[in-house]
Coordinates of N, CA and C in Angstrom, one line a residue:
I1 N 40.5 17.8 -18.4 CA 39.1 18.7 -19.5 C 38.6 19.3 -18.4
T2 N 38.6 20.5 -18.8 CA 37.7 21.8 -17.9 C 36.7 22.1 -18.4
G3 N 36.7 21.7 -19.9 CA 35.3 22.1 -20.7 C 34.4 20.7 -21.0
T4 N 33.4 20.8 -21.6 CA 32.7 19.4 -22.2 C 33.7 18.6 -23.2
S5 N 33.5 16.9 -22.8 CA 33.8 16.4 -23.5 C 33.5 15.6 -24.4
S6 N 33.8 15.1 -25.4 CA 32.8 13.8 -26.6 C 33.3 13.2 -27.2
F7 N 33.1 11.8 -27.2 CA 34.2 11.3 -28.1 C 33.1 9.7 -28.6
T8 N 33.5 9.7 -29.8 CA 32.0 9.0 -30.6 C 33.1 8.1 -31.5
T9 N 32.3 7.0 -31.9 CA 33.1 5.7 -32.9 C 31.9 5.5 -33.7
T10 N 31.8 5.1 -34.9 CA 30.8 5.3 -35.9 C 30.9 4.1 -36.2
G11 N 31.8 3.3 -36.7 CA 32.1 2.0 -37.1 C 31.7 1.0 -36.5
A12 N 31.5 -0.4 -36.8 CA 30.9 -1.5 -36.3 C 31.8 -2.3 -35.4
G13 N 31.7 -2.6 -33.9 CA 32.3 -3.0 -33.5 C 33.6 -2.3 -32.8
N14 N 33.3 -1.1 -32.8 CA 34.6 -0.1 -32.4 C 34.1 0.5 -31.3
D15 N 34.9 0.3 -30.2 CA 34.5 0.5 -29.1 C 35.3 1.8 -28.5
I16 N 34.8 2.5 -27.3 CA 35.3 3.7 -26.8 C 36.0 2.9 -25.1
A17 N 36.8 2.9 -24.5 CA 37.6 2.6 -23.6 C 38.9 3.1 -22.8
L18 N 38.2 4.5 -22.3 CA 39.0 5.4 -21.3 C 38.9 4.9 -19.9
D19 N 40.6 4.2 -19.7 CA 40.9 4.0 -18.3 C 42.2 4.7 -17.3
S20 N 42.6 5.9 -18.5 CA 43.3 6.2 -17.1 C 42.9 7.3 -16.1
I21 N 43.6 7.8 -15.2 CA 43.3 8.4 -14.2 C 43.0 9.6 -14.8
S22 N 41.8 9.9 -15.4 CA 41.4 11.4 -16.3 C 40.7 12.0 -15.3
S23 N 40.6 13.5 -15.3 CA 39.9 14.4 -14.2 C 39.0 15.4 -16.1
F24 N 37.7 15.2 -15.5 CA 36.8 15.7 -16.9 C 36.0 16.8 -15.5
T25 N 36.2 18.0 -15.8 CA 35.4 19.1 -15.1 C 34.2 19.4 -16.1
G26 N 33.9 19.1 -17.0 CA 32.6 19.7 -17.9 C 31.8 17.9 -17.9
A27 N 30.7 18.0 -18.4 CA 30.0 16.8 -19.2 C 30.9 16.0 -20.1
V28 N 30.5 14.7 -20.1 CA 31.5 14.0 -21.1 C 30.4 13.1 -21.6
S29 N 30.1 12.7 -22.8 CA 29.6 12.3 -23.6 C 30.0 11.1 -24.4
L30 N 29.6 9.9 -24.7 CA 30.1 9.0 -25.1 C 29.1 8.4 -26.1
N31 N 29.6 8.2 -27.4 CA 28.8 7.8 -28.4 C 29.4 6.4 -29.3
T32 N 28.7 5.4 -29.5 CA 29.4 4.6 -30.3 C 27.6 4.0 -31.2
A33 N 28.5 3.3 -32.6 CA 27.0 2.8 -33.2 C 26.5 2.0 -32.7
A34 N 25.1 2.0 -32.9 CA 24.4 0.8 -32.7 C 24.5 -1.0 -32.9
G35 N 24.4 -2.1 -32.1 CA 24.8 -3.0 -32.2 C 25.5 -3.7 -31.1
V36 N 25.4 -4.8 -30.6 CA 26.3 -5.6 -30.0 C 27.9 -5.5 -30.1
G37 N 29.0 -5.2 -29.1 CA 29.3 -4.8 -29.4 C 30.6 -3.9 -29.3
N38 N 29.6 -2.7 -29.5 CA 29.6 -1.3 -30.0 C 29.7 -0.6 -27.9
D39 N 30.9 -1.1 -27.4 CA 30.8 -0.6 -26.1 C 31.2 0.9 -25.7
A40 N 31.1 1.2 -24.7 CA 31.7 2.6 -24.0 C 31.7 2.2 -22.4
S41 N 32.9 2.3 -22.2 CA 33.5 2.5 -20.5 C 34.8 3.7 -20.3
L42 N 34.6 3.9 -19.2 CA 35.0 5.4 -18.5 C 35.4 5.2 -17.1
I43 N 36.4 4.7 -16.9 CA 36.5 4.0 -15.5 C 38.2 4.9 -14.9
N44 N 38.0 4.8 -13.8 CA 39.5 5.5 -12.6 C 39.2 6.8 -13.1
A45 N 38.0 7.7 -12.9 CA 38.3 9.1 -13.1 C 38.5 9.0 -12.0
A46 N 38.8 10.7 -12.1 CA 40.0 11.1 -10.3 C 39.1 12.0 -10.0
I47 N 37.6 12.5 -10.3 CA 36.6 13.5 -9.8 C 35.4 13.2 -10.1
A48 N 34.8 13.8 -9.2 CA 33.6 13.9 -9.8 C 33.0 13.6 -11.1
L49 N 32.1 13.1 -11.7 CA 31.9 12.6 -13.3 C 30.5 13.3 -13.5
D50 N 30.4 14.4 -14.1 CA 29.1 14.4 -14.8 C 29.0 14.1 -16.3
L51 N 27.7 12.8 -16.7 CA 27.7 12.5 -17.9 C 26.5 13.4 -18.7
G52 N 27.5 13.7 -19.7 CA 26.5 14.2 -20.9 C 25.8 13.5 -21.6
A53 N 24.6 13.6 -22.7 CA 24.3 13.0 -23.4 C 24.6 11.9 -24.2
S54 N 24.6 10.7 -23.8 CA 25.6 9.6 -24.4 C 24.0 8.5 -25.3
T55 N 24.4 8.0 -26.6 CA 23.8 6.7 -26.9 C 24.7 5.3 -27.3
V56 N 24.8 4.5 -26.2 CA 26.1 3.5 -26.8 C 25.1 2.1 -27.1
G57 N 25.5 1.6 -28.6 CA 24.9 0.3 -28.7 C 25.0 -0.8 -28.2
G58 N 26.2 -1.2 -27.4 CA 26.9 -1.7 -26.8 C 26.4 -1.9 -25.3
T59 N 27.5 -2.0 -24.4 CA 27.5 -2.1 -22.9 C 28.0 -0.5 -22.5
Y60 N 27.8 -0.4 -21.7 CA 28.3 0.8 -20.8 C 28.9 0.9 -19.1
T61 N 30.0 1.2 -19.3 CA 30.8 1.1 -18.0 C 31.2 2.3 -17.7
I62 N 30.7 3.1 -16.3 CA 31.2 3.8 -15.5 C 31.9 3.8 -14.3
E63 N 33.0 4.3 -13.6 CA 33.4 4.0 -12.7 C 34.1 5.2 -12.4
T64 N 34.4 5.7 -11.1 CA 34.9 7.0 -10.6 C 35.9 6.0 -9.1
N65 N 37.0 6.7 -9.2 CA 37.6 7.0 -8.1 C 37.9 7.8 -7.3
A66 N 37.0 8.6 -7.1 CA 37.1 9.9 -6.4 C 35.9 10.8 -6.8
G67 N 34.8 10.8 -6.2 CA 33.5 11.9 -6.8 C 31.9 10.9 -7.2
S68 N 31.4 12.0 -7.1 CA 30.1 10.9 -7.7 C 29.7 11.2 -8.9
I69 N 28.7 10.6 -9.0 CA 28.6 10.5 -10.8 C 27.0 10.8 -10.9
T70 N 27.3 12.1 -12.0 CA 25.3 12.9 -12.0 C 25.6 12.4 -13.6
D71 N 24.4 13.0 -13.8 CA 24.3 13.2 -15.4 C 23.3 14.8 -15.9
S72 N 24.1 15.2 -16.7 CA 23.0 16.5 -17.3 C 22.4 16.3 -18.4
G73 N 22.7 15.2 -19.5 CA 22.2 14.8 -20.9 C 21.8 13.0 -20.6
V74 N 20.7 12.9 -21.8 CA 19.6 12.0 -21.5 C 20.6 10.4 -22.1
L75 N 20.8 9.6 -21.3 CA 21.8 8.1 -21.6 C 20.9 7.5 -22.2
T76 N 21.0 6.8 -23.3 CA 20.3 6.1 -24.3 C 21.3 4.3 -24.8
I77 N 21.0 3.3 -23.5 CA 22.5 2.3 -23.8 C 21.0 1.4 -23.8
T78 N 21.9 0.7 -24.8 CA 21.2 -0.6 -25.4 C 21.4 -1.9 -24.4
G79 N 22.6 -2.0 -24.5 CA 23.5 -3.2 -23.5 C 23.2 -3.0 -21.8
A80 N 23.9 -3.8 -21.4 CA 23.8 -3.4 -19.8 C 24.7 -2.2 -19.6
S81 N 24.3 -1.3 -18.5 CA 24.9 -0.2 -17.7 C 25.7 -0.9 -16.0
S82 N 26.6 -0.2 -16.2 CA 27.5 -0.3 -14.9 C 27.7 0.9 -14.6
F83 N 27.7 1.2 -13.3 CA 27.8 3.1 -12.5 C 28.2 2.3 -11.1
T84 N 30.0 2.9 -10.9 CA 30.5 2.5 -9.7 C 30.9 3.4 -8.9
T85 N 31.0 4.1 -7.6 CA 31.9 5.0 -6.7 C 32.5 4.2 -5.9
S86 N 33.8 4.7 -6.5 CA 35.0 3.3 -5.7 C 35.4 4.1 -4.2
T87 N 35.3 5.7 -4.3 CA 35.5 6.2 -3.1 C 33.9 6.2 -1.8
A88 N 34.5 6.2 -0.2 CA 33.3 5.9 0.5 C 32.9 7.5 0.4
D89 N 31.5 7.5 0.6 CA 30.6 8.1 0.6 C 30.0 9.2 -0.8
D90 N 30.4 8.6 -2.0 CA 30.1 9.4 -3.2 C 28.4 8.9 -3.8
D91 N 28.4 9.6 -4.3 CA 26.6 9.0 -4.7 C 26.7 8.9 -5.9
I92 N 25.7 7.9 -6.4 CA 25.2 7.7 -7.8 C 23.9 8.6 -8.3
T93 N 23.6 9.4 -8.8 CA 22.3 10.0 -9.1 C 22.1 10.2 -10.7
P94 N 21.9 9.6 -11.3 CA 21.4 9.9 -12.9 C 19.4 10.4 -12.6
S95 N 19.6 11.3 -13.2 CA 17.5 12.0 -13.1 C 17.4 12.3 -14.4
Q96 N 18.1 12.0 -15.5 CA 17.4 12.5 -16.6 C 16.7 11.3 -17.0
V97 N 15.6 11.6 -18.2 CA 14.8 10.8 -18.7 C 15.7 9.7 -19.8
N98 N 16.1 8.5 -18.3 CA 17.5 8.1 -19.6 C 16.4 6.8 -20.1
L99 N 17.4 6.0 -21.1 CA 16.4 4.8 -21.7 C 18.0 3.8 -21.6
F100 N 17.3 2.7 -20.7 CA 17.9 1.9 -20.1 C 17.6 0.1 -21.3
T101 N 17.7 0.3 -22.0 CA 17.2 -1.5 -22.5 C 17.9 -2.3 -21.3
G102 N 19.2 -2.9 -21.5 CA 20.1 -3.6 -20.6 C 19.5 -3.5 -19.2
A103 N 20.1 -4.5 -18.4 CA 20.0 -4.2 -17.0 C 21.0 -3.0 -16.4
V104 N 20.9 -2.6 -15.6 CA 21.6 -1.4 -15.0 C 21.9 -1.4 -13.5
S105 N 23.2 -1.8 -13.7 CA 24.2 -2.4 -11.9 C 24.5 -1.3 -11.6
M106 N 24.5 -1.0 -10.2 CA 25.3 -0.1 -9.3 C 25.7 -0.3 -8.0
A107 N 26.7 0.2 -7.8 CA 27.7 0.3 -6.2 C 28.1 1.4 -5.7
T108 N 28.2 1.3 -4.7 CA 28.0 2.8 -3.9 C 29.0 2.1 -2.2
N109 N 29.6 2.6 -1.8 CA 30.4 2.2 -0.4 C 30.2 3.5 0.6
G110 N 30.0 3.4 1.8 CA 30.2 4.3 2.7 C 28.8 4.4 3.8
A111 N 28.5 5.1 4.3 CA 27.4 5.7 5.1 C 26.5 6.5 4.6
T112 N 27.1 7.2 3.8 CA 25.9 8.3 2.6 C 26.3 8.1 1.3
G113 N 27.0 6.8 1.1 CA 26.9 6.5 -0.4 C 26.0 6.1 -0.9
N114 N 25.2 7.2 -1.8 CA 23.6 6.6 -1.7 C 23.4 6.5 -3.2
I115 N 22.2 5.7 -4.0 CA 22.0 5.7 -5.2 C 20.4 6.1 -5.3
S116 N 20.4 7.2 -6.3 CA 19.1 7.3 -6.6 C 19.0 7.6 -8.7
L117 N 18.3 6.6 -8.5 CA 17.6 6.5 -10.5 C 16.5 7.0 -10.7
T118 N 16.2 8.0 -11.1 CA 15.1 8.5 -11.2 C 14.4 9.1 -13.0
N119 N 13.0 9.1 -12.7 CA 12.6 9.6 -13.9 C 13.3 8.7 -15.4
A120 N 13.4 7.3 -15.0 CA 13.9 6.9 -16.1 C 12.6 6.6 -17.0
G121 N 12.8 6.7 -18.4 CA 11.8 6.6 -19.5 C 11.5 5.7 -19.8
Q122 N 11.7 4.4 -19.2 CA 11.2 2.9 -20.0 C 11.3 2.2 -19.0
A123 N 10.4 0.4 -19.1 CA 11.0 -0.4 -18.0 C 12.2 -0.4 -17.5
L124 N 12.7 -0.7 -16.3 CA 13.8 -1.0 -15.9 C 13.9 -2.0 -15.1
N125 N 15.2 -2.6 -15.9 CA 15.6 -3.9 -15.5 C 16.8 -3.2 -14.9
L126 N 17.2 -4.0 -13.0 CA 18.0 -3.9 -12.2 C 19.0 -5.0 -12.2
G127 N 20.3 -4.4 -12.5 CA 21.1 -6.1 -12.2 C 21.4 -6.0 -10.7
T128 N 22.8 -6.0 -10.8 CA 23.6 -6.0 -9.2 C 23.3 -4.7 -8.2
I129 N 23.1 -4.8 -7.5 CA 22.9 -3.3 -7.1 C 23.3 -3.0 -5.4
T130 N 24.4 -2.6 -4.8 CA 25.1 -2.6 -4.0 C 24.9 -1.0 -3.0
T131 N 24.8 -1.1 -2.0 CA 25.1 -0.2 -1.5 C 25.8 -0.6 0.2
T132 N 26.2 0.3 0.7 CA 26.8 -0.2 2.2 C 26.6 0.4 3.2
L133 N 26.7 0.0 4.3 CA 26.8 0.8 5.9 C 26.0 1.5 5.5
G134 N 24.8 2.0 5.1 CA 23.5 2.6 5.6 C 23.2 3.5 4.2
G135 N 23.9 3.1 3.3 CA 23.6 3.9 1.8 C 22.6 3.5 1.4
T136 N 21.3 4.8 1.0 CA 19.8 4.9 0.7 C 20.1 4.3 -1.2
L137 N 18.5 4.0 -1.3 CA 18.4 3.4 -2.9 C 17.0 4.3 -3.1
A138 N 17.1 4.8 -4.1 CA 15.9 5.2 -4.5 C 15.6 4.7 -6.2
I139 N 14.5 3.8 -6.6 CA 14.3 3.9 -8.3 C 13.1 4.2 -8.2
E140 N 13.1 5.2 -9.5 CA 11.9 5.5 -9.9 C 12.0 5.7 -11.2
T141 N 10.4 5.0 -12.2 CA 10.9 5.5 -13.9 C 9.7 6.1 -13.8
N142 N 10.0 7.1 -15.2 CA 8.3 7.8 -15.6 C 7.7 7.1 -16.3
V143 N 7.7 6.0 -17.1 CA 7.4 5.3 -18.3 C 7.8 3.6 -17.9
G144 N 7.0 2.9 -17.5 CA 7.6 1.9 -17.6 C 7.8 0.7 -16.3
S145 N 7.7 -0.4 -15.9 CA 7.3 -1.2 -14.7 C 9.6 -1.6 -14.2
I146 N 9.2 -1.8 -13.3 CA 10.5 -2.3 -12.5 C 10.7 -3.9 -12.0
T147 N 12.0 -4.4 -12.7 CA 12.1 -5.6 -12.8 C 13.5 -5.8 -12.2
D148 N 14.2 -7.0 -11.3 CA 15.4 -7.3 -11.2 C 16.0 -8.5 -11.8
S149 N 16.9 -8.3 -12.3 CA 17.6 -9.8 -13.0 C 19.0 -10.2 -12.3
G150 N 19.4 -9.3 -11.0 CA 20.5 -9.2 -10.1 C 20.0 -9.2 -8.8
V151 N 21.0 -9.8 -7.8 CA 20.8 -9.2 -6.3 C 21.3 -7.9 -6.6
I152 N 19.7 -7.5 -5.0 CA 20.0 -6.4 -4.7 C 20.7 -5.9 -3.5
T153 N 21.5 -5.6 -2.9 CA 22.1 -5.9 -1.2 C 21.7 -4.2 -1.3
A154 N 20.8 -3.8 -0.3 CA 20.8 -2.6 0.2 C 20.8 -2.0 1.8
S155 N 22.1 -2.0 2.2 CA 22.0 -1.3 3.3 C 21.2 -0.2 4.4
G156 N 20.7 0.8 3.7 CA 19.9 1.6 3.8 C 18.6 1.8 3.6
T157 N 17.6 2.5 3.5 CA 16.6 2.6 3.4 C 16.0 2.1 1.7
S158 N 15.1 1.6 1.2 CA 14.9 1.4 -0.5 C 13.3 2.2 -0.6
S159 N 13.5 2.5 -1.7 CA 12.1 2.8 -2.4 C 12.1 2.5 -3.6
F160 N 11.0 2.2 -4.2 CA 10.9 1.8 -5.5 C 9.7 2.4 -6.1
T161 N 9.5 2.9 -7.2 CA 7.9 4.1 -7.5 C 7.6 3.8 -9.1
T162 N 6.7 3.3 -9.5 CA 6.4 3.6 -11.1 C 5.2 4.8 -11.1
S163 N 5.9 5.9 -11.8 CA 5.0 6.6 -12.1 C 3.3 6.6 -13.3
T164 N 3.8 5.5 -13.5 CA 2.6 5.7 -14.7 C 1.8 4.7 -14.6
A165 N 0.3 4.8 -15.1 CA -0.8 3.7 -14.5 C -0.5 2.7 -15.0
N166 N -0.7 1.4 -14.3 CA -0.6 -0.1 -14.7 C 0.8 -0.8 -14.9
D167 N 1.6 -0.1 -14.2 CA 3.2 -0.5 -14.5 C 3.4 -1.2 -13.0
D168 N 4.5 -2.2 -13.0 CA 4.5 -3.0 -12.1 C 5.6 -2.6 -11.5
I169 N 6.0 -3.4 -10.2 CA 7.0 -3.7 -9.8 C 7.1 -5.0 -9.0
T170 N 8.2 -5.6 -10.1 CA 8.3 -6.8 -9.3 C 9.8 -7.5 -9.6
L171 N 10.1 -7.5 -7.8 CA 11.2 -7.9 -7.4 C 11.4 -9.7 -6.6
D172 N 12.5 -10.4 -7.4 CA 12.1 -11.7 -7.0 C 13.4 -12.4 -7.2
Q173 N 14.3 -11.8 -7.3 CA 15.7 -12.4 -6.8 C 16.0 -12.6 -5.2
V174 N 17.2 -13.1 -5.0 CA 17.6 -13.1 -3.5 C 18.0 -11.9 -3.4
N175 N 17.5 -11.0 -3.1 CA 18.0 -9.7 -2.1 C 17.7 -9.4 -1.2
L176 N 18.6 -8.5 -0.4 CA 19.1 -8.2 1.2 C 18.7 -6.7 1.2
F177 N 17.5 -7.0 1.9 CA 17.2 -5.0 2.1 C 17.4 -5.2 3.6
T178 N 18.0 -4.2 4.2 CA 19.0 -3.8 5.6 C 17.8 -3.4 6.2
G179 N 17.2 -1.7 5.4 CA 16.6 -0.9 5.7 C 15.1 -1.0 5.9
A180 N 14.2 -0.2 5.7 CA 12.3 -0.3 5.2 C 12.5 -0.4 4.1
V181 N 12.1 -0.7 2.9 CA 11.6 -0.6 1.5 C 10.4 -0.2 1.5
G182 N 10.4 1.0 0.7 CA 9.1 1.7 -0.1 C 8.2 1.3 -1.0
L183 N 7.6 1.1 -1.2 CA 6.8 0.7 -2.7 C 6.1 1.6 -3.2
S184 N 5.8 1.7 -4.6 CA 4.5 2.7 -4.5 C 3.9 2.0 -6.1
V185 N 3.0 2.0 -6.6 CA 2.4 1.8 -8.0 C 1.3 2.8 -8.3
N186 N 0.6 2.4 -9.3 CA -1.0 3.1 -9.3 C -1.3 2.6 -10.7
G187 N -2.6 2.5 -10.3 CA -3.7 1.9 -11.7 C -4.0 0.9 -11.6
V188 N -5.1 0.4 -12.2 CA -6.1 -1.0 -11.9 C -5.1 -2.3 -12.1
T189 N -4.0 -2.3 -12.4 CA -3.1 -3.6 -12.9 C -2.0 -3.1 -12.3
G190 N -1.8 -2.1 -11.7 CA -0.3 -1.6 -11.4 C -0.1 -2.6 -10.2
D191 N 0.7 -3.6 -10.2 CA 0.8 -4.7 -8.9 C 2.4 -4.6 -8.4
I192 N 2.3 -5.2 -7.4 CA 3.9 -5.0 -6.7 C 4.1 -6.3 -6.1
S193 N 5.4 -7.1 -6.5 CA 5.2 -8.7 -5.6 C 6.6 -8.4 -5.5
V194 N 7.7 -8.5 -4.1 CA 8.7 -8.7 -3.6 C 8.6 -9.8 -3.4
T195 N 9.6 -11.0 -3.5 CA 9.6 -12.3 -3.0 C 11.1 -12.8 -3.3
N196 N 11.1 -13.9 -2.7 CA 12.8 -14.7 -2.6 C 13.5 -14.0 -1.8
T197 N 13.3 -12.7 -0.7 CA 14.2 -12.0 -0.3 C 14.9 -13.2 1.1
G198 N 16.4 -12.3 0.8 CA 17.4 -13.3 1.4 C 17.6 -12.9 3.0
A199 N 16.6 -11.8 3.6 CA 16.9 -11.3 5.3 C 15.8 -10.8 5.5
A200 N 15.0 -11.0 6.7 CA 14.1 -10.4 7.5 C 13.9 -9.2 6.2
L201 N 12.5 -8.9 6.4 CA 12.2 -7.5 5.5 C 11.4 -6.7 6.7
I202 N 11.4 -5.2 5.9 CA 11.0 -4.7 6.7 C 10.5 -3.7 5.5
L203 N 8.5 -3.4 5.7 CA 7.8 -2.6 4.6 C 8.1 -1.1 5.5
G204 N 8.1 -0.3 3.8 CA 8.4 1.1 4.8 C 6.9 1.2 4.3
T205 N 6.8 2.6 3.3 CA 5.0 3.5 3.1 C 5.0 2.2 1.7
V206 N 3.9 1.2 2.0 CA 3.2 0.8 0.5 C 2.2 0.7 0.0
T207 N 2.1 1.6 -1.1 CA 0.7 2.1 -1.6 C 0.4 1.6 -3.5
T208 N -0.7 0.6 -3.6 CA -1.3 0.8 -4.7 C -2.3 1.5 -5.0
T209 N -3.0 1.4 -6.6 CA -4.1 2.6 -6.3 C -5.0 1.8 -7.2
A210 N -6.4 2.1 -7.2 CA -7.5 1.7 -8.2 C -7.7 0.3 -8.0
G211 N -6.8 -0.6 -7.2 CA -7.2 -2.2 -7.3 C -5.9 -3.0 -7.6
G212 N -4.9 -2.4 -7.5 CA -3.3 -3.0 -7.5 C -3.4 -3.8 -6.5
D213 N -2.3 -5.4 -6.6 CA -2.4 -6.0 -5.5 C -0.9 -5.8 -5.4
L214 N -0.6 -6.7 -4.0 CA 0.4 -6.9 -2.9 C 0.7 -8.0 -2.8
V215 N 2.0 -9.0 -3.5 CA 2.3 -9.7 -2.7 C 4.1 -9.6 -2.3
I216 N 3.9 -10.6 -0.9 CA 5.3 -10.3 -0.1 C 5.8 -11.8 0.4
E217 N 6.9 -12.3 -0.2 CA 7.0 -13.3 0.4 C 8.9 -13.4 0.9
N218 N 9.1 -13.9 1.9 CA 10.2 -13.7 2.3 C 10.9 -15.2 2.6
D219 N 11.6 -16.0 2.2 CA 12.4 -17.2 2.2 C 13.3 -16.7 3.4
V220 N 14.0 -16.0 4.0 CA 14.7 -15.9 5.3 C 14.2 -14.8 5.9
G221 N 13.6 -14.9 7.4 CA 13.7 -13.7 7.7 C 11.7 -13.8 8.3
G222 N 11.4 -12.6 9.2 CA 10.4 -12.6 9.3 C 9.8 -11.1 8.3
I223 N 8.6 -10.9 8.5 CA 7.9 -9.8 7.8 C 7.7 -8.8 8.8
T224 N 7.7 -7.4 8.9 CA 7.5 -6.1 9.7 C 6.9 -5.2 9.1
D225 N 6.8 -4.5 9.5 CA 6.5 -2.6 8.6 C 6.4 -1.8 9.7
T226 N 7.3 -0.5 9.3 CA 7.3 0.8 9.8 C 6.7 2.0 9.7
G227 N 6.1 1.3 8.0 CA 5.6 2.3 7.4 C 3.8 2.0 7.2
V228 N 2.7 2.6 6.6 CA 1.6 2.8 6.7 C 1.4 2.1 5.1
L229 N 1.0 0.7 4.8 CA 0.2 0.0 3.5 C -1.0 0.5 3.2
T230 N -1.4 1.1 2.3 CA -2.1 1.4 1.9 C -2.7 0.6 0.5
I231 N -3.3 -0.8 0.2 CA -3.4 -1.2 -1.0 C -4.9 -1.6 -1.4
T232 N -5.0 -1.5 -2.2 CA -6.6 -1.5 -3.0 C -7.3 -2.6 -3.5
G233 N -6.2 -3.4 -3.9 CA -6.3 -4.7 -4.2 C -6.0 -6.2 -2.9
T234 N -5.8 -7.0 -3.9 CA -5.3 -8.6 -2.6 C -4.2 -8.0 -2.0
S235 N -4.3 -8.5 -1.5 CA -2.4 -8.4 -0.1 C -2.5 -10.0 0.4
S236 N -1.3 -10.5 0.0 CA -0.5 -11.6 0.4 C 0.9 -11.7 1.1
F237 N 1.2 -12.3 2.3 CA 2.1 -12.1 3.1 C 2.6 -13.3 3.0
T238 N 3.7 -14.3 3.0 CA 4.2 -15.1 3.1 C 5.8 -15.1 3.5
T239 N 6.1 -16.5 4.8 CA 6.9 -16.4 5.1 C 7.1 -18.2 5.0
T240 N 8.3 -18.5 4.8 CA 8.7 -19.9 4.7 C 9.6 -20.6 5.4
G241 N 10.2 -20.0 6.1 CA 11.2 -20.2 6.7 C 10.8 -20.7 8.1
A242 N 11.4 -22.1 9.1 CA 10.4 -22.0 10.5 C 11.1 -20.7 11.2
G243 N 9.7 -20.6 12.1 CA 9.9 -19.4 13.1 C 10.3 -18.1 12.8
N244 N 9.9 -17.7 11.6 CA 10.1 -16.5 11.0 C 8.1 -16.2 10.8
D245 N 8.2 -14.6 11.5 CA 6.9 -14.1 12.3 C 6.5 -13.1 11.1
I246 N 5.1 -13.0 10.5 CA 4.6 -11.9 10.0 C 3.7 -10.7 11.1
A247 N 4.7 -9.8 11.1 CA 4.0 -9.3 12.2 C 3.6 -7.3 11.7
L248 N 2.1 -7.1 11.1 CA 1.9 -6.1 10.5 C 1.6 -4.9 11.3

């Protein structure tokens, strides 16, 4: 399809499942009815994929065999979302004011297979996130806090930012951050907490404003920094493993 594409189901329990090796040049919109079980999936896309405005009541699964994933329309997804690029060095970069109610999982591979999810319009729950061989990770919400319910394995640098005052960043799974981790919040109660990390943790630039607190805890490995920490509230750094240092 060389123009835009739109697929819609309006009945309860009716899914959209596109799994052939299709090529969409224009934006692709997928829309299902509200409620659990009204799922949409587009997998095996043969070229880079531009996601158009989509509203899905169930789960949303997007995967390309070749090419990056971008968006030109707002994604409003009630269930869990999954985005995957299969070819090395292809990116995932949703940048609209998207509304993800369920957990958002993303996976890329390759040295320049990067993930960037910015301008999210409500609180964001990160599912399983994976970059390999140095791919970077950038997460930012315009409105709402950032939490995780799945393991984040980020092989390059990572950054997490909340833009609205008093929204938090709370990452408490056994995450594996290879590169430096940048974190930024603002507001009196805009706090940062990164706990249970499963590898040595390198802090990049970390910022709280107007009294926000910082809690860092590593269960496996030490804690070091390569960036400036600007913390206006209290700070706490803890390692629980034998022989693991804190060196700031």
